[in-house]
Amino acid sequence: MTPEELKRARRLLSSGDADPDRALSETLALHASTRERLPHMDAFYDALLQPLHAHTLLDLACGLNPIYLGSRGYAVRGLDISGGCVDLVNDWARARGWDVSAECRDLLCEPPLPKADAALAMKLLPVLEQQEKGAAMKLMERVPAPVIIVTFPMKTLGGRGVGMEKHYSEWFESAARGRFDVLRREALFGELCYIVRRSEG
Ligand SMILES: C[S@@+](CC[C@H](N)C(=O)[O-])C[C@H]1O[C@@H](n2cnc3c(N)ncnc32)[C@H](O)[C@@H]1O
């Protein structure tokens, strides 16, 4: 997010009392990943989270996700390398009294990870893998939550589908084999979603 977008987000927060729903969706639209989900955000998260009955969520590379999840009543601990996103999440949480907090962390540096009922690694693993080969599954192994929601984009930001679903599913399923059990795999609103659990034994 640019400094201008962050300034705009702060203005939206302070003007939000008049129309809180509009302030929320305009703020979420400032980050590309949450913007893409906006038209179907409730259905997308309900499909993923409701069957898990999770209350506390660890959101890895959270972007602005915790602002949405806080508005839905979840307790969220977010980590992201972007200080701007982290500050914005914390400003919203403080102003709205949500049990949500975020910290500025580089996930390549193996920061301590808080325990949660479920963890989210949304559109993250390819980003980490690009920064350091092997980093994605190294992080997955450290996650202190019984289930992890992992998602991958199925289209580029420009809207092109270029075999991404096949590419990411083959990579992830092969990397996870023997380490994680896939409880569910589903393409939801243009995002390839997995729910996985650490394999026993
Ligand atoms: C594609 S966005 C996904 C954001 C969010 N998970 C979502 O799906 O809405 C990738 C996020 O990863 C964060 N990120 C990139 N490299 C990171 C790293 N090494 N450690 C922590 N966060 C990182 C970026 O700041 C960005 O918010």
Tab-separated table of C-alpha atoms and ligand atoms in Angstrom:
chain	number	residue	atom	x	y	z
A	1	MET	CA	0.000	0.000	0.000
A	2	THR	CA	1.252	3.484	-0.862
A	3	PRO	CA	1.510	6.270	1.779
A	4	GLU	CA	-1.453	7.984	0.049
A	5	GLU	CA	-3.583	4.832	0.381
A	6	LEU	CA	-2.658	4.546	4.048
A	7	LYS	CA	-3.632	8.193	4.613
A	8	ARG	CA	-6.929	7.560	2.860
A	9	ALA	CA	-7.538	4.504	5.044
A	10	ARG	CA	-6.973	6.586	8.202
A	11	ARG	CA	-9.438	9.210	6.952
A	12	LEU	CA	-11.985	6.445	6.284
A	13	LEU	CA	-11.541	5.117	9.815
A	14	SER	CA	-12.109	8.521	11.408
A	15	SER	CA	-15.108	9.308	9.188
A	16	GLY	CA	-16.560	5.799	9.516
A	17	ASP	CA	-19.120	6.526	12.246
A	18	ALA	CA	-21.515	8.011	9.687
A	19	ASP	CA	-21.462	4.923	7.439
A	20	PRO	CA	-19.386	2.117	9.030
A	21	ASP	CA	-20.108	-0.468	6.290
A	22	ARG	CA	-18.923	1.856	3.545
A	23	ALA	CA	-15.799	2.839	5.500
A	24	LEU	CA	-15.004	-0.854	6.014
A	25	SER	CA	-15.396	-1.894	2.385
A	26	GLU	CA	-13.520	1.142	1.052
A	27	THR	CA	-10.666	0.374	3.439
A	28	LEU	CA	-10.563	-3.310	2.459
A	29	ALA	CA	-10.500	-2.239	-1.192
A	30	LEU	CA	-7.125	-0.565	-0.604
A	31	HIS	CA	-5.247	-3.911	-0.502
A	32	ALA	CA	-5.335	-5.937	-3.749
A	33	SER	CA	-6.033	-9.277	-2.038
A	34	THR	CA	-8.983	-8.083	0.051
A	35	ARG	CA	-10.261	-5.956	-2.861
A	36	GLU	CA	-10.572	-9.071	-5.048
A	37	ARG	CA	-12.699	-10.810	-2.408
A	38	LEU	CA	-15.006	-7.887	-1.639
A	39	PRO	CA	-17.937	-8.906	-3.879
A	40	HIS	CA	-18.189	-12.292	-2.157
A	41	MET	CA	-16.307	-11.748	1.117
A	42	ASP	CA	-19.004	-13.046	3.525
A	43	ALA	CA	-19.763	-16.171	1.467
A	44	PHE	CA	-16.041	-16.874	0.970
A	45	TYR	CA	-15.135	-16.690	4.667
A	46	ASP	CA	-18.319	-18.431	5.826
A	47	ALA	CA	-17.520	-21.372	3.545
A	48	LEU	CA	-14.000	-21.633	4.925
A	49	LEU	CA	-14.420	-20.767	8.590
A	50	GLN	CA	-17.879	-21.822	9.721
A	51	PRO	CA	-17.205	-25.598	9.521
A	52	LEU	CA	-14.076	-25.126	11.666
A	53	HIS	CA	-15.833	-23.477	14.647
A	54	ALA	CA	-12.646	-21.493	15.238
A	55	HIS	CA	-12.643	-18.352	17.358
A	56	THR	CA	-8.967	-17.392	17.516
A	57	LEU	CA	-7.185	-17.046	14.186
A	58	LEU	CA	-3.494	-16.662	13.415
A	59	ASP	CA	-3.311	-14.752	10.115
A	60	LEU	CA	0.112	-15.159	8.471
A	61	ALA	CA	0.973	-12.276	6.113
A	62	CYS	CA	-2.402	-10.853	7.000
A	63	GLY	CA	-2.590	-7.750	4.806
A	64	LEU	CA	-5.876	-6.080	5.795
A	65	ASN	CA	-7.728	-9.363	6.410
A	66	PRO	CA	-7.907	-8.883	10.223
A	67	ILE	CA	-9.987	-5.732	9.704
A	68	TYR	CA	-12.640	-7.826	7.977
A	69	LEU	CA	-12.318	-10.754	10.396
A	70	GLY	CA	-12.529	-8.397	13.425
A	71	SER	CA	-15.744	-6.935	12.030
A	72	ARG	CA	-17.119	-10.506	11.936
A	73	GLY	CA	-16.291	-11.095	15.617
A	74	TYR	CA	-13.137	-13.243	15.283
A	75	ALA	CA	-10.139	-12.801	17.592
A	76	VAL	CA	-7.160	-12.392	15.272
A	77	ARG	CA	-3.391	-12.247	15.643
A	78	GLY	CA	-1.947	-11.001	12.376
A	79	LEU	CA	1.656	-10.889	11.177
A	80	ASP	CA	2.817	-9.005	8.101
A	81	ILE	CA	6.024	-7.432	6.867
A	82	SER	CA	4.149	-4.281	5.842
A	83	GLY	CA	4.243	-1.819	8.759
A	84	GLY	CA	1.527	0.256	7.047
A	85	CYS	CA	-0.951	-2.650	6.987
A	86	VAL	CA	-0.077	-3.598	10.557
A	87	ASP	CA	-0.616	-0.033	11.847
A	88	LEU	CA	-3.909	0.212	10.026
A	89	VAL	CA	-5.160	-3.100	11.432
A	90	ASN	CA	-4.222	-1.986	14.955
A	91	ASP	CA	-5.851	1.450	14.491
A	92	TRP	CA	-9.120	-0.160	13.365
A	93	ALA	CA	-9.039	-2.739	16.173
A	94	ARG	CA	-8.439	-0.055	18.821
A	95	ALA	CA	-11.152	2.238	17.467
A	96	ARG	CA	-13.731	-0.574	17.216
A	97	GLY	CA	-12.751	-2.424	20.418
A	98	TRP	CA	-12.066	-5.703	18.575
A	99	ASP	CA	-9.858	-8.496	19.958
A	100	VAL	CA	-7.511	-8.076	16.997
A	101	SER	CA	-3.841	-7.161	16.859
A	102	ALA	CA	-1.106	-7.279	14.276
A	103	GLU	CA	2.676	-7.233	14.420
A	104	CYS	CA	5.243	-6.264	11.844
A	105	ARG	CA	7.284	-9.441	11.240
A	106	ASP	CA	9.292	-11.018	8.445
A	107	LEU	CA	8.055	-14.607	8.280
A	108	LEU	CA	11.400	-15.683	6.793
A	109	CYS	CA	13.029	-14.821	10.127
A	110	GLU	CA	11.110	-17.470	12.059
A	111	PRO	CA	9.315	-15.122	14.500
A	112	PRO	CA	7.443	-16.707	17.436
A	113	LEU	CA	3.947	-17.675	16.275
A	114	PRO	CA	1.018	-17.316	18.676
A	115	LYS	CA	-1.251	-20.341	19.205
A	116	ALA	CA	-4.691	-20.241	17.616
A	117	ASP	CA	-7.688	-22.450	16.827
A	118	ALA	CA	-6.877	-22.114	13.123
A	119	ALA	CA	-4.207	-20.407	11.033
A	120	LEU	CA	-4.571	-18.654	7.689
A	121	ALA	CA	-1.853	-18.709	5.040
A	122	MET	CA	-3.744	-16.947	2.296
A	123	LYS	CA	-1.990	-16.224	-0.979
A	124	LEU	CA	1.236	-16.414	0.994
A	125	LEU	CA	3.150	-19.605	0.197
A	126	PRO	CA	4.157	-18.675	-3.395
A	127	VAL	CA	5.300	-15.242	-2.154
A	128	LEU	CA	7.527	-16.785	0.536
A	129	GLU	CA	8.826	-19.489	-1.789
A	130	GLN	CA	9.866	-16.803	-4.248
A	131	GLN	CA	11.803	-15.004	-1.489
A	132	GLU	CA	13.567	-18.168	-0.256
A	133	LYS	CA	13.247	-21.672	-1.646
A	134	GLY	CA	11.874	-24.043	0.997
A	135	ALA	CA	10.583	-21.202	3.218
A	136	ALA	CA	6.907	-21.943	2.624
A	137	MET	CA	6.853	-25.465	4.055
A	138	LYS	CA	9.379	-24.493	6.759
A	139	LEU	CA	6.825	-21.957	7.996
A	140	MET	CA	3.933	-24.427	7.662
A	141	GLU	CA	5.777	-26.901	9.932
A	142	ARG	CA	6.011	-24.253	12.686
A	143	VAL	CA	2.373	-23.176	12.757
A	144	PRO	CA	0.931	-23.823	16.256
A	145	ALA	CA	-2.667	-24.418	15.169
A	146	PRO	CA	-4.527	-27.716	14.623
A	147	VAL	CA	-5.735	-26.691	11.158
A	148	ILE	CA	-4.357	-24.341	8.504
A	149	ILE	CA	-6.276	-22.686	5.690
A	150	VAL	CA	-3.969	-22.298	2.711
A	151	THR	CA	-5.049	-20.422	-0.410
A	152	PHE	CA	-3.554	-19.688	-3.801
A	153	PRO	CA	-4.574	-17.205	-6.497
A	154	MET	CA	-6.018	-18.779	-9.628
A	155	LYS	CA	-5.579	-15.635	-11.700
A	156	THR	CA	-2.960	-12.926	-11.970
A	157	LEU	CA	-3.831	-9.439	-10.694
A	158	GLY	CA	-4.467	-8.570	-14.350
A	159	GLY	CA	-7.176	-11.269	-14.417
A	160	ARG	CA	-5.404	-13.879	-16.598
A	161	GLY	CA	-5.738	-17.546	-15.767
A	162	VAL	CA	-2.428	-19.086	-16.842
A	163	GLY	CA	-2.515	-22.608	-15.450
A	164	MET	CA	-2.044	-21.317	-11.919
A	165	GLU	CA	-4.484	-23.755	-10.319
A	166	LYS	CA	-2.655	-26.745	-11.832
A	167	HIS	CA	0.768	-25.319	-11.017
A	168	TYR	CA	0.027	-24.443	-7.376
A	169	SER	CA	-2.029	-27.565	-6.637
A	170	GLU	CA	0.726	-29.856	-7.968
A	171	TRP	CA	3.402	-27.996	-6.042
A	172	PHE	CA	1.497	-27.779	-2.747
A	173	GLU	CA	0.089	-31.299	-2.754
A	174	SER	CA	3.513	-32.716	-3.459
A	175	ALA	CA	5.222	-30.537	-0.793
A	176	ALA	CA	2.530	-31.381	1.780
A	177	ARG	CA	2.544	-35.150	1.139
A	178	GLY	CA	3.509	-37.056	4.284
A	179	ARG	CA	3.559	-33.854	6.339
A	180	PHE	CA	-0.028	-32.596	6.109
A	181	ASP	CA	-3.376	-34.285	5.452
A	182	VAL	CA	-5.634	-32.405	3.080
A	183	LEU	CA	-9.050	-32.261	4.767
A	184	ARG	CA	-10.620	-30.218	2.003
A	185	ARG	CA	-9.701	-28.755	-1.378
A	186	GLU	CA	-12.025	-26.386	-3.172
A	187	ALA	CA	-11.908	-23.544	-5.691
A	188	LEU	CA	-13.896	-20.752	-4.072
A	189	PHE	CA	-14.622	-17.545	-5.964
A	190	GLY	CA	-11.441	-17.784	-7.999
A	191	GLU	CA	-9.163	-18.795	-5.099
A	192	LEU	CA	-7.782	-22.309	-4.674
A	193	CYS	CA	-8.378	-23.201	-1.010
A	194	TYR	CA	-7.079	-26.028	1.155
A	195	ILE	CA	-7.776	-26.937	4.744
A	196	VAL	CA	-4.953	-29.079	6.069
A	197	ARG	CA	-3.941	-30.742	9.324
A	198	ARG	CA	-0.481	-31.949	10.338
A	199	SER	CA	-0.155	-35.658	9.608
A	200	GLU	CA	0.181	-37.892	12.638
A	201	GLY	CA	3.174	-40.184	13.009
B	1	LIG	C1	-0.731	-11.525	-1.715
B	1	LIG	S1	-0.741	-10.645	-0.206
B	1	LIG	C2	-1.882	-11.625	0.750
B	1	LIG	C3	-2.437	-10.879	1.947
B	1	LIG	C4	-3.466	-11.650	2.771
B	1	LIG	N1	-2.931	-12.905	3.274
B	1	LIG	C5	-4.715	-11.911	1.969
B	1	LIG	O1	-4.845	-12.992	1.384
B	1	LIG	O2	-5.560	-11.006	1.911
B	1	LIG	C6	0.821	-11.102	0.454
B	1	LIG	C7	1.119	-10.441	1.815
B	1	LIG	O3	2.348	-11.003	2.257
B	1	LIG	C8	3.071	-10.012	2.943
B	1	LIG	N2	4.469	-10.500	2.960
B	1	LIG	C9	5.287	-10.669	1.889
B	1	LIG	N3	6.478	-11.188	2.281
B	1	LIG	C10	6.399	-11.355	3.627
B	1	LIG	C11	7.306	-11.839	4.612
B	1	LIG	N4	8.532	-12.269	4.283
B	1	LIG	N5	6.911	-11.849	5.900
B	1	LIG	C12	5.668	-11.409	6.254
B	1	LIG	N6	4.760	-10.937	5.369
B	1	LIG	C13	5.116	-10.911	4.062
B	1	LIG	C14	2.802	-8.755	2.124
B	1	LIG	O4	3.057	-7.572	2.866
B	1	LIG	C15	1.326	-8.939	1.757
B	1	LIG	O5	0.462	-8.321	2.701
